[in-house]
Coordinates of C-alpha atoms in Angstrom, one line a residue:
Chain A
N1 CA -11.4 -14.0 1.5
A2 CA -11.7 -11.4 -1.5
G3 CA -8.6 -9.3 -0.3
V4 CA -8.4 -6.0 -2.7
T5 CA -11.0 -5.7 -5.2
Q6 CA -11.0 -3.3 -8.0
T7 CA -13.6 -2.7 -10.5
P8 CA -13.9 -2.3 -13.4
K9 CA -11.1 -4.8 -15.1
F10 CA -11.2 -2.6 -18.4
Q11 CA -12.3 0.6 -19.3
V12 CA -12.4 3.0 -22.3
L13 CA -12.8 6.6 -21.9
K14 CA -13.0 9.5 -24.7
T15 CA -10.7 12.5 -23.8
G16 CA -12.4 15.1 -21.5
Q17 CA -14.6 12.1 -19.9
S18 CA -14.6 11.8 -16.0
M19 CA -14.9 8.2 -14.2
T20 CA -14.0 6.6 -10.9
L21 CA -12.2 3.8 -10.7
Q22 CA -13.2 1.8 -7.2
C23 CA -11.4 -0.2 -4.8
A24 CA -12.5 -2.1 -1.8
Q25 CA -10.4 -4.3 0.8
D26 CA -12.0 -6.5 3.4
M27 CA -8.9 -7.1 5.5
N28 CA -9.4 -4.0 8.1
H29 CA -6.3 -2.0 6.4
E30 CA -5.5 1.0 7.5
Y31 CA -3.7 2.0 4.7
M32 CA -4.3 1.9 1.1
S33 CA -2.9 3.6 -2.0
W34 CA -3.3 3.9 -6.0
Y35 CA -0.2 3.0 -8.4
R36 CA -0.2 3.4 -12.1
Q37 CA 2.0 1.4 -14.1
D38 CA 3.1 2.3 -17.9
P39 CA 4.9 0.1 -20.2
G40 CA 8.4 -0.6 -19.6
M41 CA 8.4 1.5 -16.3
G42 CA 7.9 0.5 -12.7
L43 CA 4.9 1.4 -10.5
R44 CA 4.2 5.2 -9.8
L45 CA 2.5 6.1 -6.7
I46 CA -0.5 8.6 -7.5
H47 CA -2.2 8.9 -4.1
Y48 CA -2.3 7.0 -0.5
S49 CA -4.6 7.2 2.6
V50 CA -3.1 6.0 6.1
G51 CA -6.8 5.9 7.4
A52 CA -10.3 7.1 6.9
G53 CA -10.4 10.8 6.3
I54 CA -6.7 11.2 5.7
T55 CA -5.5 11.1 2.2
D56 CA -2.1 12.6 0.8
Q57 CA -0.3 12.9 -2.7
G58 CA 2.3 10.7 -4.1
E59 CA 4.6 11.0 -7.1
V60 CA 2.2 11.6 -9.8
P61 CA -1.1 13.2 -8.5
N62 CA -1.9 15.7 -11.2
G63 CA -5.4 14.9 -12.9
Y64 CA -6.6 12.4 -10.0
N65 CA -8.6 13.1 -6.9
V66 CA -9.2 10.3 -3.8
S67 CA -11.4 10.5 -0.8
R68 CA -11.6 8.0 2.0
S69 CA -14.6 8.0 3.7
T70 CA -14.4 4.6 4.8
T71 CA -11.9 2.0 5.8
E72 CA -13.0 -0.4 3.2
D73 CA -12.9 1.9 0.0
F74 CA -10.6 4.4 -1.7
P75 CA -11.9 5.6 -4.9
L76 CA -9.7 7.1 -7.6
R77 CA -11.5 9.8 -9.8
L78 CA -10.3 11.0 -13.0
L79 CA -11.7 14.4 -13.4
S80 CA -10.9 15.1 -17.1
A81 CA -9.4 12.2 -18.8
A82 CA -6.5 12.4 -20.9
P83 CA -4.6 10.2 -23.6
S84 CA -1.6 10.5 -20.8
Q85 CA -3.6 8.7 -18.3
T86 CA -3.9 5.6 -20.3
S87 CA -2.2 3.0 -17.9
V88 CA -2.8 0.2 -15.9
Y89 CA -4.0 1.1 -12.3
F90 CA -3.5 -1.0 -9.2
C91 CA -4.7 -0.2 -5.8
A92 CA -3.2 -1.8 -2.7
S93 CA -3.5 -1.9 0.9
S94 CA -1.6 -2.9 3.9
P95 CA -2.4 -3.2 7.7
G96 CA -0.3 0.0 8.7
W97 CA 1.0 1.0 11.9
T98 CA 4.4 -1.0 11.3
D99 CA 3.4 -2.7 8.2
Y100 CA 3.0 -0.1 5.6
E101 CA 5.6 -1.6 3.2
K102 CA 3.7 -5.5 3.2
L103 CA 1.4 -4.3 0.3
F104 CA -1.7 -6.5 -1.0
F105 CA -2.5 -5.7 -4.6
G106 CA -5.6 -5.9 -6.6
S107 CA -5.7 -7.3 -10.1
G108 CA -5.4 -4.2 -11.9
T109 CA -7.7 -1.7 -14.2
Q110 CA -6.6 -1.4 -17.8
L111 CA -7.5 2.2 -18.7
S112 CA -7.5 3.5 -22.2
V113 CA -8.3 7.0 -23.1
L114 CA -8.9 8.2 -26.8
Chain B
D1 CA 13.7 7.2 -8.8
A2 CA 14.3 3.7 -7.3
K3 CA 17.5 3.4 -5.2
T4 CA 18.1 -0.2 -5.9
T5 CA 19.9 -1.5 -9.1
Q6 CA 18.8 -4.9 -10.4
P7 CA 19.7 -6.6 -13.9
P8 CA 16.6 -6.0 -16.4
S9 CA 16.5 -9.9 -17.2
M10 CA 17.4 -13.4 -16.4
D11 CA 17.0 -16.7 -17.3
C12 CA 16.7 -20.2 -15.4
A13 CA 15.9 -23.6 -16.2
E14 CA 13.0 -25.2 -14.5
G15 CA 13.7 -27.0 -11.2
R16 CA 17.2 -25.2 -10.9
A17 CA 17.4 -22.4 -8.1
A18 CA 17.3 -18.9 -9.3
N19 CA 19.3 -16.4 -7.9
L20 CA 18.2 -12.8 -8.3
P21 CA 20.7 -10.1 -7.3
C22 CA 20.0 -6.5 -6.1
N23 CA 22.4 -3.7 -5.1
H24 CA 21.3 -1.2 -2.5
S25 CA 24.0 1.4 -2.8
T26 CA 22.2 4.0 -0.5
I27 CA 20.4 1.8 2.1
S28 CA 21.0 3.3 5.2
G29 CA 21.2 1.3 8.7
N30 CA 17.5 1.2 9.7
E31 CA 16.1 0.5 6.2
Y32 CA 15.1 -3.2 5.4
V33 CA 15.2 -5.1 2.1
Y34 CA 11.7 -6.0 0.5
W35 CA 11.1 -8.0 -2.6
Y36 CA 7.8 -8.2 -4.4
R37 CA 7.1 -10.2 -8.0
Q38 CA 4.5 -9.2 -10.7
I39 CA 3.4 -12.0 -12.9
H40 CA 2.2 -10.9 -16.1
S41 CA -1.0 -8.9 -16.0
Q42 CA -1.2 -9.6 -12.2
G43 CA -1.0 -6.9 -9.4
P44 CA 2.7 -7.3 -7.6
Q45 CA 2.8 -9.7 -4.7
Y46 CA 4.9 -9.6 -1.5
I47 CA 7.5 -12.1 -1.4
I48 CA 9.6 -11.6 2.0
H49 CA 11.8 -8.8 3.6
G50 CA 14.7 -8.5 6.1
L51 CA 16.9 -6.1 7.6
K52 CA 20.3 -7.8 8.0
N53 CA 19.6 -11.3 8.9
N54 CA 19.0 -13.9 6.1
E55 CA 15.3 -15.0 6.1
T56 CA 13.4 -17.8 4.4
N57 CA 9.6 -18.4 4.2
E58 CA 7.7 -21.0 2.1
M59 CA 8.3 -18.6 -1.2
A60 CA 12.0 -17.8 -1.0
S61 CA 15.0 -17.1 1.0
L62 CA 16.6 -13.6 1.4
I63 CA 20.5 -13.2 1.6
I64 CA 21.8 -9.9 2.5
T65 CA 25.4 -9.1 2.8
E66 CA 27.1 -8.3 6.0
D67 CA 27.6 -4.4 4.6
R68 CA 23.8 -4.5 3.3
K69 CA 24.8 -3.0 -0.1
S70 CA 23.6 -6.2 -1.9
S71 CA 21.0 -8.9 -1.3
T72 CA 19.8 -12.1 -3.1
L73 CA 16.5 -13.7 -3.5
I74 CA 17.0 -17.0 -4.0
L75 CA 14.0 -19.4 -5.4
P76 CA 15.1 -22.8 -4.7
H77 CA 13.4 -24.9 -7.5
A78 CA 12.1 -22.7 -9.8
T79 CA 9.1 -23.5 -11.6
L80 CA 7.5 -22.3 -15.0
R81 CA 4.7 -20.2 -12.5
D82 CA 8.1 -18.2 -11.2
T83 CA 8.5 -16.4 -14.3
A84 CA 7.8 -12.8 -13.4
V85 CA 9.3 -9.2 -13.0
Y86 CA 11.1 -9.1 -9.7
Y87 CA 11.2 -6.2 -7.6
C88 CA 13.8 -5.5 -4.8
I89 CA 13.1 -2.2 -2.6
D90 CA 14.6 -0.5 0.2
G91 CA 12.0 0.2 3.1
S92 CA 12.0 1.7 6.3
G93 CA 10.7 -1.6 8.3
G94 CA 6.9 -0.6 8.0
S95 CA 6.8 3.1 8.2
N96 CA 7.1 4.3 4.7
Y97 CA 4.0 5.5 3.0
K98 CA 5.6 5.9 -0.5
L99 CA 7.1 2.5 -1.4
T100 CA 8.9 3.1 -4.7
F101 CA 9.2 0.3 -7.2
G102 CA 12.0 0.3 -10.2
K103 CA 11.8 -1.5 -13.2
G104 CA 12.9 -4.7 -11.6
T105 CA 13.9 -8.0 -13.2
L106 CA 12.3 -10.4 -15.7
L107 CA 13.1 -13.6 -14.7
T108 CA 12.3 -16.2 -17.2
V109 CA 11.9 -19.7 -16.0
N110 CA 12.6 -22.0 -19.3
P111 CA 11.5 -25.6 -19.4

């Protein structure tokens, strides 16, 4: 069982470039979310989705876009990368309904913006 | 900001019990206590959650005080692989879309 799969594991961008971080889960989970983690800080919620076609903003949504066209996939798009977006990004999913808070996390994408 | 308070770091000897405390000063009556851990360079991992009764699973035990203002996660026989950052979180029992992680406690298990 693959669980939550994130690609790529590492990425280096130049300021102003755009890219998409991929996230896929094979557990038929309704809920998916993106967090970023900076050194010495906890995880901060970027965007989340409670089902296909439904997305909403988290704590730090600026500079990021998401869409949820299928239950399985929840890509995170950086529109114009900035050095402040250098971070480790984690995708998570949960069954939803009464278990939103029992999250399964991917292994992360380490992003550097030069 | 996270609503819970945890010590920034703790040490534990291998094979001994690790007791990780958490203060939930603003927890409400219908909020659950969740614990996660994050091993270095990995994504966080769910450990256990509870409302007011003590809970146990294959990973750990959770003790919640009667007033629910504090909880303790117990790893009964810590191993080197338990070295990680441990997060306690106030949840809503499953319906919170925006789970908030604080800075957690770095538990170092020493040989």
